[in-house]
mmCIF file with all atom_site columns, C-alpha atoms in Angstrom:
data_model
loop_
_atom_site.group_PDB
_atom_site.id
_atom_site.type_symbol
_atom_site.label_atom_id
_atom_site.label_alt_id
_atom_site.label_comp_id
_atom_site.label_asym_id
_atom_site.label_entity_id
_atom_site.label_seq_id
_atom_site.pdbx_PDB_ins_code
_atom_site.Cartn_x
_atom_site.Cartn_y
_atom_site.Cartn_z
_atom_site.occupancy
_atom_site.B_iso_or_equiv
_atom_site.pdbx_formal_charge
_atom_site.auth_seq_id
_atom_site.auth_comp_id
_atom_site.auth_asym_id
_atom_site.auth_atom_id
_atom_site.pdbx_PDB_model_num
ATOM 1   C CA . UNK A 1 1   ? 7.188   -9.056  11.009  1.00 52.00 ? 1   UNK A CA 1
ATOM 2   C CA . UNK A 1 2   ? 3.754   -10.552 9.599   1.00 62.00 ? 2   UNK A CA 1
ATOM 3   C CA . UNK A 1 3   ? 3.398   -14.102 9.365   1.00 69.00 ? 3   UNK A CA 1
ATOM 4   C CA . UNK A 1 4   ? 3.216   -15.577 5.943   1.00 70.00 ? 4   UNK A CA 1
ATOM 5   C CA . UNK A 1 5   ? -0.190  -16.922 6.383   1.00 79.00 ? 5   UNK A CA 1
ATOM 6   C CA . UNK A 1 6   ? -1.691  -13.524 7.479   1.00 84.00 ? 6   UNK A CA 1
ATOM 7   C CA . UNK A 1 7   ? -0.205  -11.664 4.591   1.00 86.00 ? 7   UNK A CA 1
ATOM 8   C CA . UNK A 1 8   ? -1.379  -15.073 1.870   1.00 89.00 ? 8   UNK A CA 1
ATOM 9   C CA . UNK A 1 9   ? -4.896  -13.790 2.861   1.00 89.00 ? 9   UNK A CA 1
ATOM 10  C CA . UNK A 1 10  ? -4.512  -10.250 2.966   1.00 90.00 ? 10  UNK A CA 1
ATOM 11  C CA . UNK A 1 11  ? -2.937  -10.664 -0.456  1.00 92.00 ? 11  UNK A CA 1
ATOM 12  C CA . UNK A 1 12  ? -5.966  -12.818 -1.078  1.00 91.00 ? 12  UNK A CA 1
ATOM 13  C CA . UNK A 1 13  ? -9.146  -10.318 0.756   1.00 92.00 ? 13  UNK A CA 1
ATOM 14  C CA . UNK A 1 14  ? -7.666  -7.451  -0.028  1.00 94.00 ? 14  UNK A CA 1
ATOM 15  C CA . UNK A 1 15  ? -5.304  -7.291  -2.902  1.00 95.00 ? 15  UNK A CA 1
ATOM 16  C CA . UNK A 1 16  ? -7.507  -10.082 -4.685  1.00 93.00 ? 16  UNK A CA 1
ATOM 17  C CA . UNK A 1 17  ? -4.428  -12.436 -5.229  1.00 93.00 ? 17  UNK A CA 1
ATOM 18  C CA . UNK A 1 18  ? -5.214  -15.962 -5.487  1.00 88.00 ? 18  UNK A CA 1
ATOM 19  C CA . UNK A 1 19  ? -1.649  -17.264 -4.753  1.00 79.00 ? 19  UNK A CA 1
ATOM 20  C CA . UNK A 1 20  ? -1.742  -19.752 -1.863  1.00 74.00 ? 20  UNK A CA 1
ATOM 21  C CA . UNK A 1 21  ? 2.140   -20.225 -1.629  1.00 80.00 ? 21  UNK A CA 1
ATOM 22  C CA . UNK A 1 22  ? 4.404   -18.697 0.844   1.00 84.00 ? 22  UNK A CA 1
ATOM 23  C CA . UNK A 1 23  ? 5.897   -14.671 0.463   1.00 89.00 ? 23  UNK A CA 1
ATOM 24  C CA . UNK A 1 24  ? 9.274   -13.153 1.570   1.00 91.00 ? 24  UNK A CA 1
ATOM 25  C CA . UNK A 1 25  ? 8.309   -10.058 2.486   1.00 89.00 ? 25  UNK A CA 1
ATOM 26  C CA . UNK A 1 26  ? 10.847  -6.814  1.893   1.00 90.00 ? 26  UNK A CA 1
ATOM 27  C CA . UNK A 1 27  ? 10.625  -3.231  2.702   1.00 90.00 ? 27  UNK A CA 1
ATOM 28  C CA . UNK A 1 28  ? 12.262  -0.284  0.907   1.00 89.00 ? 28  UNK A CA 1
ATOM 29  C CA . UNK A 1 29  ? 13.865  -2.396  -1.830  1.00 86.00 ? 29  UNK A CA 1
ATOM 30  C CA . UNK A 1 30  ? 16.323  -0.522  -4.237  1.00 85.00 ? 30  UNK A CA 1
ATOM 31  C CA . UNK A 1 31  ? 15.713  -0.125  -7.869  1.00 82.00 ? 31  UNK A CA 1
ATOM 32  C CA . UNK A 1 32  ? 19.362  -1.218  -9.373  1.00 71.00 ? 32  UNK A CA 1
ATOM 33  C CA . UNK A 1 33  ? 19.146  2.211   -11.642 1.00 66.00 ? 33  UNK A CA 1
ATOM 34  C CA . UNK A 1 34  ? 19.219  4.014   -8.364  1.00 66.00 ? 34  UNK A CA 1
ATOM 35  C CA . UNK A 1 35  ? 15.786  5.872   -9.221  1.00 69.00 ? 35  UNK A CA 1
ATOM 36  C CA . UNK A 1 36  ? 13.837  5.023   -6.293  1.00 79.00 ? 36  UNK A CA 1
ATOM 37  C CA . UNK A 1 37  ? 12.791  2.127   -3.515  1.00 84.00 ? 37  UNK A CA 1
ATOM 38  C CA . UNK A 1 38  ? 10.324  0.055   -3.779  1.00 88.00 ? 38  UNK A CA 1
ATOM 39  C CA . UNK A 1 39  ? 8.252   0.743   -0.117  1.00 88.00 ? 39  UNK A CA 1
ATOM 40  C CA . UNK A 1 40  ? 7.049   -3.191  -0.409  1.00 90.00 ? 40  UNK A CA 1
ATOM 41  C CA . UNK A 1 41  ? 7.917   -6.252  -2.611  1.00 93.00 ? 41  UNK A CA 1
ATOM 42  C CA . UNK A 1 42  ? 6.539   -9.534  -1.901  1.00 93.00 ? 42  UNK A CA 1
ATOM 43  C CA . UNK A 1 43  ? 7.384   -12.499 -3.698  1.00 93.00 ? 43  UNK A CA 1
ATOM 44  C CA . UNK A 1 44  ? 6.844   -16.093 -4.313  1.00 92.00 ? 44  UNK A CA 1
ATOM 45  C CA . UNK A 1 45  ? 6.965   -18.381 -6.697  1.00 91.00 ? 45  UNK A CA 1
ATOM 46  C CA . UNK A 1 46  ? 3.546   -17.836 -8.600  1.00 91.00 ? 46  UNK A CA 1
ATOM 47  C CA . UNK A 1 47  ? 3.508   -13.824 -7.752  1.00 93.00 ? 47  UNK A CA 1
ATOM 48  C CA . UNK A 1 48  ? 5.492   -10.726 -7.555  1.00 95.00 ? 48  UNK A CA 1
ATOM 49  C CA . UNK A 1 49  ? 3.563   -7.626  -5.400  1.00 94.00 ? 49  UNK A CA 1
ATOM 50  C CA . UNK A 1 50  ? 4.495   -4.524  -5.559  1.00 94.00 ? 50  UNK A CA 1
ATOM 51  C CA . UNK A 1 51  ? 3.218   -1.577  -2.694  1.00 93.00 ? 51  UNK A CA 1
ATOM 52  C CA . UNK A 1 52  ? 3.723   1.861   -2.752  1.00 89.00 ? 52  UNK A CA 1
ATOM 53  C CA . UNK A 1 53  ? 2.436   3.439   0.565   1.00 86.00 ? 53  UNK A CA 1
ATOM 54  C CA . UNK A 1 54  ? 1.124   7.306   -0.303  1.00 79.00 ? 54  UNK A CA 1
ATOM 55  C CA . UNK A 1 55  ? -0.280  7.736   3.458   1.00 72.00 ? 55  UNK A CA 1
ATOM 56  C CA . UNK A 1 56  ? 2.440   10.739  3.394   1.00 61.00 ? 56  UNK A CA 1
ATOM 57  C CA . UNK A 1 57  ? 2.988   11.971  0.223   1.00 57.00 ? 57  UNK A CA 1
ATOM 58  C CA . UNK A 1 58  ? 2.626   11.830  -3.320  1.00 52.00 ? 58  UNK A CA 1
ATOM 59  C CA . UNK A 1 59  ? 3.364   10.379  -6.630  1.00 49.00 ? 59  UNK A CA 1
ATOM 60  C CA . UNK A 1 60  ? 7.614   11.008  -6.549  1.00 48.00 ? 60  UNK A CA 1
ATOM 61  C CA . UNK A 1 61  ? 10.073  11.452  -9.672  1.00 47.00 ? 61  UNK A CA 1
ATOM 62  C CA . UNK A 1 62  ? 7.341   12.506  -12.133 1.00 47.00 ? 62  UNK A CA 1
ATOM 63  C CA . UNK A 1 63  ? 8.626   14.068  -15.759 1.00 47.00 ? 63  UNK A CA 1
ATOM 64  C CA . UNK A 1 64  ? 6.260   16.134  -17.287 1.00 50.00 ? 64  UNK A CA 1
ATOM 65  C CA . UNK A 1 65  ? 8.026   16.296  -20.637 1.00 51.00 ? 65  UNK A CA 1
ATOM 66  C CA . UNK A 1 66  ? 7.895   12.147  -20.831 1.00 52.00 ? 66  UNK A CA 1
ATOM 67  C CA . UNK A 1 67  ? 4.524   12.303  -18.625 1.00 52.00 ? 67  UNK A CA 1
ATOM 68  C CA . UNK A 1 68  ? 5.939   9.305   -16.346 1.00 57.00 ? 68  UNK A CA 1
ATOM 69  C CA . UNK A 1 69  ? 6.350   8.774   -12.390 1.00 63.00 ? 69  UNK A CA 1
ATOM 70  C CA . UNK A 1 70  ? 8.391   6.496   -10.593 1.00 74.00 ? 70  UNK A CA 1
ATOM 71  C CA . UNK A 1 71  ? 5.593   3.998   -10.870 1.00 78.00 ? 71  UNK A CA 1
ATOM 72  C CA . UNK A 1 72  ? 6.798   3.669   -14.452 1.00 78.00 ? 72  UNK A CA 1
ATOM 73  C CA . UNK A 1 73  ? 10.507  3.366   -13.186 1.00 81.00 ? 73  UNK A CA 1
ATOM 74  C CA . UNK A 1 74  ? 9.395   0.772   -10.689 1.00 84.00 ? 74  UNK A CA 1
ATOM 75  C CA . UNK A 1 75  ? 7.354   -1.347  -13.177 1.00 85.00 ? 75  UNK A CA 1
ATOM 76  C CA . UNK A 1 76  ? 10.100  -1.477  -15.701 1.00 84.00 ? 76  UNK A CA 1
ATOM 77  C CA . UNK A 1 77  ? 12.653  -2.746  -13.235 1.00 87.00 ? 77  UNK A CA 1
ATOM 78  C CA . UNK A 1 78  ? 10.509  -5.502  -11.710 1.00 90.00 ? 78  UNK A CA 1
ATOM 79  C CA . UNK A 1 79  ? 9.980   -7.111  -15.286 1.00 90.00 ? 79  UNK A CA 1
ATOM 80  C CA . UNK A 1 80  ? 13.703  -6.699  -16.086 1.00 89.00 ? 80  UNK A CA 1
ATOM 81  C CA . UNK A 1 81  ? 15.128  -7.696  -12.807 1.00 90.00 ? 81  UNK A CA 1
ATOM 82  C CA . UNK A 1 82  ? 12.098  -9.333  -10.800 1.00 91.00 ? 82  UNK A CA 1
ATOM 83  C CA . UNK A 1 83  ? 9.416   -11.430 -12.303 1.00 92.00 ? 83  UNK A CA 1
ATOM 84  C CA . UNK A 1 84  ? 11.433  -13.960 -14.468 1.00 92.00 ? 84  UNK A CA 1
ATOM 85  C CA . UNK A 1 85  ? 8.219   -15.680 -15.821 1.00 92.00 ? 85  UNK A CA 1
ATOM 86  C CA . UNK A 1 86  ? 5.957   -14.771 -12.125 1.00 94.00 ? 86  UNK A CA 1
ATOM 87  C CA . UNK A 1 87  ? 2.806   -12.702 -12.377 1.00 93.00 ? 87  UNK A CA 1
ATOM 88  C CA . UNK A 1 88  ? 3.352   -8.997  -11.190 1.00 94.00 ? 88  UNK A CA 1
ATOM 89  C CA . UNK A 1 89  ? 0.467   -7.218  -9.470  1.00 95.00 ? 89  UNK A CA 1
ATOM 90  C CA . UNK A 1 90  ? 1.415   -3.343  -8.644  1.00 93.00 ? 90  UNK A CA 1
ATOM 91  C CA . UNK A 1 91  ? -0.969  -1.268  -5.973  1.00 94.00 ? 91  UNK A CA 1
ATOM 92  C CA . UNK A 1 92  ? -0.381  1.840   -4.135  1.00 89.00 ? 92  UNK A CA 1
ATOM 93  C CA . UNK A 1 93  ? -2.183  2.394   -0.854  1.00 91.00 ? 93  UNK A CA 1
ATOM 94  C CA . UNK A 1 94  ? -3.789  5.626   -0.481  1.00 88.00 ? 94  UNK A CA 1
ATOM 95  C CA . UNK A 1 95  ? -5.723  6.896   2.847   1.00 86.00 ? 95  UNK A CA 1
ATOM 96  C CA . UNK A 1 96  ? -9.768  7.447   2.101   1.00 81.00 ? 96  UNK A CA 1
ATOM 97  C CA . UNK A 1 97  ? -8.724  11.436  1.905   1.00 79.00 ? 97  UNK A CA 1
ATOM 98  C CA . UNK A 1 98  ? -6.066  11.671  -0.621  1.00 76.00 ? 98  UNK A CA 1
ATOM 99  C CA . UNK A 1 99  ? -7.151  10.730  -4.003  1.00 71.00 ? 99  UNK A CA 1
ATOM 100 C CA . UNK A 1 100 ? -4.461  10.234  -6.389  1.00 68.00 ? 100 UNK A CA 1
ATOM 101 C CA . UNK A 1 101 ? -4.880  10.417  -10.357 1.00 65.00 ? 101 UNK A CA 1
ATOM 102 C CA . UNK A 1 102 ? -2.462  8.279   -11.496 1.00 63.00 ? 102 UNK A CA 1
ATOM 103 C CA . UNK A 1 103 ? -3.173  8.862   -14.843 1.00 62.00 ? 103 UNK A CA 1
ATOM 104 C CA . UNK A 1 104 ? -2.406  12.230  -14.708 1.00 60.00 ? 104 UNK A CA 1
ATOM 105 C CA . UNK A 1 105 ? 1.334   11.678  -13.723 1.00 59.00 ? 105 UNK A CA 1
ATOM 106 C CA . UNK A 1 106 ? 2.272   8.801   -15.303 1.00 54.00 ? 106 UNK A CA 1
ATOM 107 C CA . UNK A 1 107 ? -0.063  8.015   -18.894 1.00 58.00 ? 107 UNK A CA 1
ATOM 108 C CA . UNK A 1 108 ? 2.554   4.978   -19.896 1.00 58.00 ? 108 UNK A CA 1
ATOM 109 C CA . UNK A 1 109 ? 2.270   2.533   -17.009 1.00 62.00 ? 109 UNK A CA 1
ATOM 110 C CA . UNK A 1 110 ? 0.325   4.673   -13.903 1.00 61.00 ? 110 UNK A CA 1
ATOM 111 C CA . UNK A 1 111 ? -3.027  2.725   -15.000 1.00 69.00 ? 111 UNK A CA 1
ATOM 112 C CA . UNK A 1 112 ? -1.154  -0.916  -13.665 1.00 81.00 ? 112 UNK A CA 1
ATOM 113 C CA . UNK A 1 113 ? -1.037  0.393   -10.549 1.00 82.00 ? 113 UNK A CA 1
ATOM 114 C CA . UNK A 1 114 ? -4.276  -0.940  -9.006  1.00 89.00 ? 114 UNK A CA 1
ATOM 115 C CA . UNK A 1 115 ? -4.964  1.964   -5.659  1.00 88.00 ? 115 UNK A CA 1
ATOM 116 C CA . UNK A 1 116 ? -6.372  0.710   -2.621  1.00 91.00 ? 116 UNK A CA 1
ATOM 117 C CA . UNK A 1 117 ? -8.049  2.755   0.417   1.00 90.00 ? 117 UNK A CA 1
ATOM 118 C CA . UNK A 1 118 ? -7.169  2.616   3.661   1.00 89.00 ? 118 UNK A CA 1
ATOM 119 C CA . UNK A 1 119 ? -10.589 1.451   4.732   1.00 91.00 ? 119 UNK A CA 1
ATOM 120 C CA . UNK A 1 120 ? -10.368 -1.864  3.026   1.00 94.00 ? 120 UNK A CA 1
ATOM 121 C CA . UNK A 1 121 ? -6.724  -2.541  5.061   1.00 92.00 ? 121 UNK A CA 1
ATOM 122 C CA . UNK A 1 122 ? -8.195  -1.647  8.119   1.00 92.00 ? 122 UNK A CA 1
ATOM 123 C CA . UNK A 1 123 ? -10.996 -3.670  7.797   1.00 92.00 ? 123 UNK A CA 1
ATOM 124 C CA . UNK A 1 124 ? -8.765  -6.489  7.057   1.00 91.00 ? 124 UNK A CA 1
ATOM 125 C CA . UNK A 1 125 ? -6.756  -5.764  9.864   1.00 88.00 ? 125 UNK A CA 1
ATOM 126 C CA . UNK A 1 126 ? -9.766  -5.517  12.411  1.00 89.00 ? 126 UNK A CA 1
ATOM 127 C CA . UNK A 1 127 ? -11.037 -9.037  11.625  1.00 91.00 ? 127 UNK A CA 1
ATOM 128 C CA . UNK A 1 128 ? -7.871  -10.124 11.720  1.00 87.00 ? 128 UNK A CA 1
ATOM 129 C CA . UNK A 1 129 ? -6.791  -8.785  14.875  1.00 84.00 ? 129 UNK A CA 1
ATOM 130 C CA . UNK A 1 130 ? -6.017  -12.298 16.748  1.00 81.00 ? 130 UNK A CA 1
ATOM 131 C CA . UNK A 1 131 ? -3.670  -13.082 14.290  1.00 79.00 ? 131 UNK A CA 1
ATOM 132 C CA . UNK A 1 132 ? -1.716  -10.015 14.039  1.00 77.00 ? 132 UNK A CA 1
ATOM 133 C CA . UNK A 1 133 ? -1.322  -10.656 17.910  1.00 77.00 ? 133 UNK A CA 1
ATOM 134 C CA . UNK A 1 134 ? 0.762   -13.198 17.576  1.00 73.00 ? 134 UNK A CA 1
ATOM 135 C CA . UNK A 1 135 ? 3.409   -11.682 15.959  1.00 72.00 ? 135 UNK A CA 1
ATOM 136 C CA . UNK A 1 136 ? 6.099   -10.136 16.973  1.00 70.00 ? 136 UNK A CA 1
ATOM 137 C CA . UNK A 1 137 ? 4.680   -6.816  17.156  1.00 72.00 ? 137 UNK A CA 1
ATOM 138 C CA . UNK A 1 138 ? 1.678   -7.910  18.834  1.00 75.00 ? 138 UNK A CA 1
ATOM 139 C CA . UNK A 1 139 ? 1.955   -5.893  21.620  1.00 81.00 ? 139 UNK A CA 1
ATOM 140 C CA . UNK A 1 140 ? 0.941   -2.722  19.452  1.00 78.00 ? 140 UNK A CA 1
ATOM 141 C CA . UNK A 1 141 ? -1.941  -4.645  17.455  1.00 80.00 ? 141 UNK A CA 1
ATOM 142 C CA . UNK A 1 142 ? -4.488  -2.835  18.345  1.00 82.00 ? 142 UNK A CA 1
ATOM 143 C CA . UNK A 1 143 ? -2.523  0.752   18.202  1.00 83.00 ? 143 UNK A CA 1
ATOM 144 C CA . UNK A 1 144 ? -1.662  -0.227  14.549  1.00 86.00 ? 144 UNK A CA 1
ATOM 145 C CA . UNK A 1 145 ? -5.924  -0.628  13.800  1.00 84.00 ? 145 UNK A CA 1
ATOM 146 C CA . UNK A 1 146 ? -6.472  2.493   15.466  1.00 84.00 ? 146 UNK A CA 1
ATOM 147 C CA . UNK A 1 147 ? -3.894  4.368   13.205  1.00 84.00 ? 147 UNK A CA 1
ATOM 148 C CA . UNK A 1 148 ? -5.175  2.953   10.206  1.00 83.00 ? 148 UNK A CA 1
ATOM 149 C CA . UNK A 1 149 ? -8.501  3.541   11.570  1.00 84.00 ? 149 UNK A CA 1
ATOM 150 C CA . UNK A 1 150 ? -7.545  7.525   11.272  1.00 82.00 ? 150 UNK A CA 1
ATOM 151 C CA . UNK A 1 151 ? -6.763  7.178   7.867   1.00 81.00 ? 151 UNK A CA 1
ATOM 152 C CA . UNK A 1 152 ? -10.434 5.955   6.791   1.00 84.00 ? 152 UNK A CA 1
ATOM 153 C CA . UNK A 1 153 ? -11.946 9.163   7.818   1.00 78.00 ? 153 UNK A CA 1
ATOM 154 C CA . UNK A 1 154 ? -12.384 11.902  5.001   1.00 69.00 ? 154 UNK A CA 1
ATOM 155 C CA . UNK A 1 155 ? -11.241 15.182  5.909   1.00 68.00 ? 155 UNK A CA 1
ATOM 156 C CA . UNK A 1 156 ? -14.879 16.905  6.557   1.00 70.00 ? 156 UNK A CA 1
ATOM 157 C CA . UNK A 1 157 ? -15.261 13.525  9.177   1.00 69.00 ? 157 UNK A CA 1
ATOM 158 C CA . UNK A 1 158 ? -12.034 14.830  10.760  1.00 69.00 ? 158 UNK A CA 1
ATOM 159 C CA . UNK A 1 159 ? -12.827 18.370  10.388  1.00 72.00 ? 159 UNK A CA 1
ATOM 160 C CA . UNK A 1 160 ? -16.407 17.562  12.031  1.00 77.00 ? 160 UNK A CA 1
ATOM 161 C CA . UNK A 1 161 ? -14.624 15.583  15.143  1.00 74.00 ? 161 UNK A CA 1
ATOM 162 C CA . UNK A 1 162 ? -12.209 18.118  15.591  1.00 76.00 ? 162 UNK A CA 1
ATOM 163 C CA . UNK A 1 163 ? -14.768 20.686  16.135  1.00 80.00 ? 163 UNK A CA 1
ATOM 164 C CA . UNK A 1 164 ? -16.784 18.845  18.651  1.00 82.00 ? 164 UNK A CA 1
ATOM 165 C CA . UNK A 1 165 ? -13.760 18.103  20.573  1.00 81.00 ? 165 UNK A CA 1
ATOM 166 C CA . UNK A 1 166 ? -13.218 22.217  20.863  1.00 85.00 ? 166 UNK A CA 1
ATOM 167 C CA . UNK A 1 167 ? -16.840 22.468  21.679  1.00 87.00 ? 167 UNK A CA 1
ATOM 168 C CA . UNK A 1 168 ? -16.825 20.140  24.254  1.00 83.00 ? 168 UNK A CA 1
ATOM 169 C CA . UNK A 1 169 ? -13.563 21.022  25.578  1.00 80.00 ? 169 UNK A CA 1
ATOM 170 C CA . UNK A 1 170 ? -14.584 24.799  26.222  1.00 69.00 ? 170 UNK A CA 1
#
């Protein structure tokens, strides 16, 4: 539901993509092995990006023996099935709290995922609020920024608010 152009310069301010062409946009995308979905996959004809989302949990389908995650699953079937000659760019988007090793999960391919905080989406989002408007889930705009606004704070910053909202509320 985000307009091309808006996600072209997210790709661009946040993701540090320099791919001016249009994306198709698709959420929870099957891997054809059956070993996982994909929580984002945009393409076009210069770039393939890959999202994983970790605001709720973490890295999934890890092997310990082989020291792999599903990141390595999910790399391995965009070049097989997905980039056909395109650039692939791989991030996972992580809230300022939770800080995932990658490298500790997955030593073959864990390092090309590329993780981005929370704070730098939001920011994007906030100067970009206008624009996010006008699509079709404009109406809940500004309830989106304030979400991902929660999801900047580090747990003592929650912990901290949380107690002055007891305090006061005695």
């Amino acid at each position: 539901n985000i307009v091309p152009e808006l996600f072209t310069s997210f790709a661009n301010e946040v993701l540090g993509i320099t791919d001016d062409t249009t994306f198709v946009i698709r959420k929870e995308v099957s891997t054809t092995n059956g070993k996982g979905r994909l929580d984002l996959l945009a393409e076009s004809s210069e770039s393939v990006i890959v999202i994983e989302n970790k605001i709720n949990s973490g890295l999934n389908g890890i092997d310990k023996h082989n020291q792999l995650s599903q990141l390595t699953t999910y790399i391995e079937y965009v070049e097989n099935e997905i980039l056909k000659g395109r650039k692939g760019y791989y991030f996972i988007f992580e809230p300022n709290y939770n800080d995932i090793d990658i490298a500790i999960f997955d030593k073959k391919r864990g390092t090309d995922f590329k993780k981005i905080q929370y704070s730098k989406i939001y920011e994007f989002f906030a100067a970009h609020l206008i624009e996010l408007q006008v699509t079709s889930l404009g109406q809940y705009a500004e309830d989106f920024i304030d979400a991902l606004h929660m999801h900047t704070l580090m747990m003592k910053d929650i912990v901290e608010q949380r107690f002055t909202e007891a305090i006061l509320n005695t």
